[in-house]
Amino acid sequence: MKKPDLLYLSDMPGGPEAGTLLVTLNSLPAHGGKDIVFTEGRLRVNIFAQRYQNTIYVYENRCPHAGTPLNMFGDRFMNIEKNHLLCRTHGALFDPETGKCTGGPCKGHYLRQVAVEIRNGAIYSL
Ligand code: FES
């Protein structure tokens, strides 16, 4: 049964089917972030994984303010203090554990959490 509050990639145009390998845990860089993009023709699905306090969180890489990716480039999603996800477009800060914007132009709104499972050292879409 699908949870209504989660984003299922297989429901998105261009998204991968359930059970797709998204990233292996040992391929995450030391800072713990990984930008993940799926493309199919002109369709594009962009998510990211971020390790935070020994837990992995996966969100759609789309800021609820203006819809841009949080990262400007590369796999960096955390602020300098390493306690919030940061949207580099206008500086919104998000709680890494819930995706809730705690400061900035979309305060109170949420990143969309992606439905995943972690097994055998890797993250898979549900
Ligand atoms: S697009 Fe993220 S804060 Fe404006």
PDB file of C-alpha atoms and ligand atoms in Angstrom:
ATOM      1  CA  MET A   1       0.000   0.000   0.000  1.00  0.00           C
ATOM      2  CA  LYS A   2       1.407   3.366  -0.987  1.00  0.00           C
ATOM      3  CA  LYS A   3       1.688   6.106   1.606  1.00  0.00           C
ATOM      4  CA  PRO A   4      -0.011   9.298   0.385  1.00  0.00           C
ATOM      5  CA  ASP A   5       2.658  11.584   1.808  1.00  0.00           C
ATOM      6  CA  LEU A   6       5.534   9.946  -0.081  1.00  0.00           C
ATOM      7  CA  LEU A   7       6.691  10.524  -3.646  1.00  0.00           C
ATOM      8  CA  TYR A   8       6.785   7.283  -5.630  1.00  0.00           C
ATOM      9  CA  LEU A   9       9.195   7.666  -8.525  1.00  0.00           C
ATOM     10  CA  SER A  10       7.302   5.155 -10.655  1.00  0.00           C
ATOM     11  CA  ASP A  11       4.312   7.555 -10.576  1.00  0.00           C
ATOM     12  CA  MET A  12       6.341  10.378 -12.097  1.00  0.00           C
ATOM     13  CA  PRO A  13       6.629  10.815 -15.870  1.00  0.00           C
ATOM     14  CA  GLY A  14      10.131   9.649 -16.721  1.00  0.00           C
ATOM     15  CA  GLY A  15      10.647   8.155 -13.281  1.00  0.00           C
ATOM     16  CA  PRO A  16      12.236   4.736 -12.763  1.00  0.00           C
ATOM     17  CA  GLU A  17      10.158   1.699 -11.952  1.00  0.00           C
ATOM     18  CA  ALA A  18       9.869   0.399  -8.400  1.00  0.00           C
ATOM     19  CA  GLY A  19      12.878  -1.601  -7.302  1.00  0.00           C
ATOM     20  CA  THR A  20      15.398   0.495  -9.223  1.00  0.00           C
ATOM     21  CA  LEU A  21      18.815   0.892  -7.642  1.00  0.00           C
ATOM     22  CA  LEU A  22      19.232   4.605  -6.824  1.00  0.00           C
ATOM     23  CA  VAL A  23      22.649   4.626  -5.186  1.00  0.00           C
ATOM     24  CA  THR A  24      24.892   2.331  -3.190  1.00  0.00           C
ATOM     25  CA  LEU A  25      25.733   3.551   0.290  1.00  0.00           C
ATOM     26  CA  ASN A  26      29.457   3.111  -0.165  1.00  0.00           C
ATOM     27  CA  SER A  27      29.382   5.363  -3.231  1.00  0.00           C
ATOM     28  CA  LEU A  28      28.155   8.334  -1.184  1.00  0.00           C
ATOM     29  CA  PRO A  29      30.897  10.928  -0.796  1.00  0.00           C
ATOM     30  CA  ALA A  30      32.241  11.793   2.643  1.00  0.00           C
ATOM     31  CA  HIS A  31      29.802  14.726   2.953  1.00  0.00           C
ATOM     32  CA  GLY A  32      26.971  12.253   2.396  1.00  0.00           C
ATOM     33  CA  GLY A  33      25.092  13.933  -0.458  1.00  0.00           C
ATOM     34  CA  LYS A  34      24.265  12.518  -3.879  1.00  0.00           C
ATOM     35  CA  ASP A  35      22.354  14.177  -6.696  1.00  0.00           C
ATOM     36  CA  ILE A  36      20.433  11.565  -8.713  1.00  0.00           C
ATOM     37  CA  VAL A  37      18.856  12.286 -12.092  1.00  0.00           C
ATOM     38  CA  PHE A  38      16.734  10.091 -14.361  1.00  0.00           C
ATOM     39  CA  THR A  39      15.981  11.203 -17.877  1.00  0.00           C
ATOM     40  CA  GLU A  40      13.725   9.725 -20.511  1.00  0.00           C
ATOM     41  CA  GLY A  41      13.555  11.851 -23.622  1.00  0.00           C
ATOM     42  CA  ARG A  42      12.645  15.315 -22.400  1.00  0.00           C
ATOM     43  CA  LEU A  43      11.383  14.026 -19.072  1.00  0.00           C
ATOM     44  CA  ARG A  44      13.616  14.501 -16.078  1.00  0.00           C
ATOM     45  CA  VAL A  45      13.275  13.308 -12.504  1.00  0.00           C
ATOM     46  CA  ASN A  46      15.743  14.739 -10.002  1.00  0.00           C
ATOM     47  CA  ILE A  47      16.107  13.496  -6.444  1.00  0.00           C
ATOM     48  CA  PHE A  48      18.899  13.481  -3.914  1.00  0.00           C
ATOM     49  CA  ALA A  49      20.121  11.361  -1.042  1.00  0.00           C
ATOM     50  CA  GLN A  50      21.719  12.855   2.021  1.00  0.00           C
ATOM     51  CA  ARG A  51      23.265  11.089   4.992  1.00  0.00           C
ATOM     52  CA  TYR A  52      22.537  12.961   8.202  1.00  0.00           C
ATOM     53  CA  GLN A  53      23.474  11.624  11.635  1.00  0.00           C
ATOM     54  CA  ASN A  54      23.875   8.084  10.299  1.00  0.00           C
ATOM     55  CA  THR A  55      20.504   8.012   8.560  1.00  0.00           C
ATOM     56  CA  ILE A  56      19.909   8.393   4.834  1.00  0.00           C
ATOM     57  CA  TYR A  57      17.158  10.720   3.641  1.00  0.00           C
ATOM     58  CA  VAL A  58      15.934  10.913   0.063  1.00  0.00           C
ATOM     59  CA  TYR A  59      13.988  13.900  -1.260  1.00  0.00           C
ATOM     60  CA  GLU A  60      12.866  15.309  -4.570  1.00  0.00           C
ATOM     61  CA  ASN A  61      15.493  17.852  -5.608  1.00  0.00           C
ATOM     62  CA  ARG A  62      12.954  20.609  -6.041  1.00  0.00           C
ATOM     63  CA  CYS A  63      12.590  23.561  -3.723  1.00  0.00           C
ATOM     64  CA  PRO A  64       8.955  24.295  -2.748  1.00  0.00           C
ATOM     65  CA  HIS A  65       9.652  28.012  -3.214  1.00  0.00           C
ATOM     66  CA  ALA A  66      10.509  28.416  -6.909  1.00  0.00           C
ATOM     67  CA  GLY A  67      10.925  24.814  -7.993  1.00  0.00           C
ATOM     68  CA  THR A  68      14.662  24.913  -8.609  1.00  0.00           C
ATOM     69  CA  PRO A  69      17.084  22.181  -7.513  1.00  0.00           C
ATOM     70  CA  LEU A  70      18.533  22.843  -4.073  1.00  0.00           C
ATOM     71  CA  ASN A  71      22.133  22.369  -5.204  1.00  0.00           C
ATOM     72  CA  MET A  72      23.712  24.679  -7.736  1.00  0.00           C
ATOM     73  CA  PHE A  73      25.959  21.867  -8.921  1.00  0.00           C
ATOM     74  CA  GLY A  74      27.505  18.702  -7.622  1.00  0.00           C
ATOM     75  CA  ASP A  75      26.353  16.711  -4.638  1.00  0.00           C
ATOM     76  CA  ARG A  76      26.399  19.355  -1.894  1.00  0.00           C
ATOM     77  CA  PHE A  77      23.075  19.853  -0.115  1.00  0.00           C
ATOM     78  CA  MET A  78      23.995  20.770   3.442  1.00  0.00           C
ATOM     79  CA  ASN A  79      24.718  24.240   4.785  1.00  0.00           C
ATOM     80  CA  ILE A  80      28.145  25.094   6.177  1.00  0.00           C
ATOM     81  CA  GLU A  81      27.038  24.258   9.717  1.00  0.00           C
ATOM     82  CA  LYS A  82      25.953  20.806   8.460  1.00  0.00           C
ATOM     83  CA  ASN A  83      22.668  20.977  10.318  1.00  0.00           C
ATOM     84  CA  HIS A  84      20.253  21.924   7.517  1.00  0.00           C
ATOM     85  CA  LEU A  85      19.664  21.236   3.867  1.00  0.00           C
ATOM     86  CA  LEU A  86      20.168  24.466   1.950  1.00  0.00           C
ATOM     87  CA  CYS A  87      18.503  25.738  -1.202  1.00  0.00           C
ATOM     88  CA  ARG A  88      21.187  27.748  -2.924  1.00  0.00           C
ATOM     89  CA  THR A  89      18.745  29.772  -5.030  1.00  0.00           C
ATOM     90  CA  HIS A  90      17.303  31.954  -2.257  1.00  0.00           C
ATOM     91  CA  GLY A  91      18.752  30.409   0.884  1.00  0.00           C
ATOM     92  CA  ALA A  92      15.874  28.356   2.311  1.00  0.00           C
ATOM     93  CA  LEU A  93      16.894  25.973   5.094  1.00  0.00           C
ATOM     94  CA  PHE A  94      15.275  22.569   5.583  1.00  0.00           C
ATOM     95  CA  ASP A  95      15.294  20.114   8.464  1.00  0.00           C
ATOM     96  CA  PRO A  96      17.175  17.099   7.056  1.00  0.00           C
ATOM     97  CA  GLU A  97      14.982  14.648   8.974  1.00  0.00           C
ATOM     98  CA  THR A  98      11.579  15.951   7.909  1.00  0.00           C
ATOM     99  CA  GLY A  99      12.215  18.130   4.866  1.00  0.00           C
ATOM    100  CA  LYS A 100      10.385  21.022   6.539  1.00  0.00           C
ATOM    101  CA  CYS A 101      11.567  24.482   5.619  1.00  0.00           C
ATOM    102  CA  THR A 102      12.550  26.183   8.855  1.00  0.00           C
ATOM    103  CA  GLY A 103      13.781  29.452   7.413  1.00  0.00           C
ATOM    104  CA  GLY A 104      13.552  31.348   4.157  1.00  0.00           C
ATOM    105  CA  PRO A 105      10.874  32.185   1.609  1.00  0.00           C
ATOM    106  CA  CYS A 106       9.075  28.812   1.815  1.00  0.00           C
ATOM    107  CA  LYS A 107       9.073  28.528   5.617  1.00  0.00           C
ATOM    108  CA  GLY A 108       6.617  25.863   6.758  1.00  0.00           C
ATOM    109  CA  HIS A 109       6.560  24.043   3.423  1.00  0.00           C
ATOM    110  CA  TYR A 110       8.168  20.664   2.838  1.00  0.00           C
ATOM    111  CA  LEU A 111      10.474  18.932   0.422  1.00  0.00           C
ATOM    112  CA  ARG A 112       8.814  15.809  -0.968  1.00  0.00           C
ATOM    113  CA  GLN A 113      10.242  12.678   0.587  1.00  0.00           C
ATOM    114  CA  VAL A 114      10.872   9.847  -1.863  1.00  0.00           C
ATOM    115  CA  ALA A 115       9.602   6.335  -1.141  1.00  0.00           C
ATOM    116  CA  VAL A 116      12.697   4.146  -0.890  1.00  0.00           C
ATOM    117  CA  GLU A 117      13.987   1.111   0.900  1.00  0.00           C
ATOM    118  CA  ILE A 118      17.534   0.456   1.985  1.00  0.00           C
ATOM    119  CA  ARG A 119      18.730  -3.112   1.691  1.00  0.00           C
ATOM    120  CA  ASN A 120      22.027  -4.849   1.054  1.00  0.00           C
ATOM    121  CA  GLY A 121      23.938  -1.588   1.288  1.00  0.00           C
ATOM    122  CA  ALA A 122      21.975   0.259  -1.353  1.00  0.00           C
ATOM    123  CA  ILE A 123      18.926   2.492  -1.779  1.00  0.00           C
ATOM    124  CA  TYR A 124      16.120   1.302  -4.053  1.00  0.00           C
ATOM    125  CA  SER A 125      12.936   3.014  -5.188  1.00  0.00           C
ATOM    126  CA  LEU A 126       9.660   1.608  -3.878  1.00  0.00           C
TER     127      LEU A 126
HETATM  128  S1  FES B   1      13.964  28.432  -4.905  1.00  0.00           S
HETATM  129 FE1  FES B   1      14.657  27.640  -2.984  1.00  0.00          FE
HETATM  130  S2  FES B   1      14.579  29.340  -1.669  1.00  0.00           S
HETATM  131 FE2  FES B   1      13.842  30.121  -3.554  1.00  0.00          FE
END
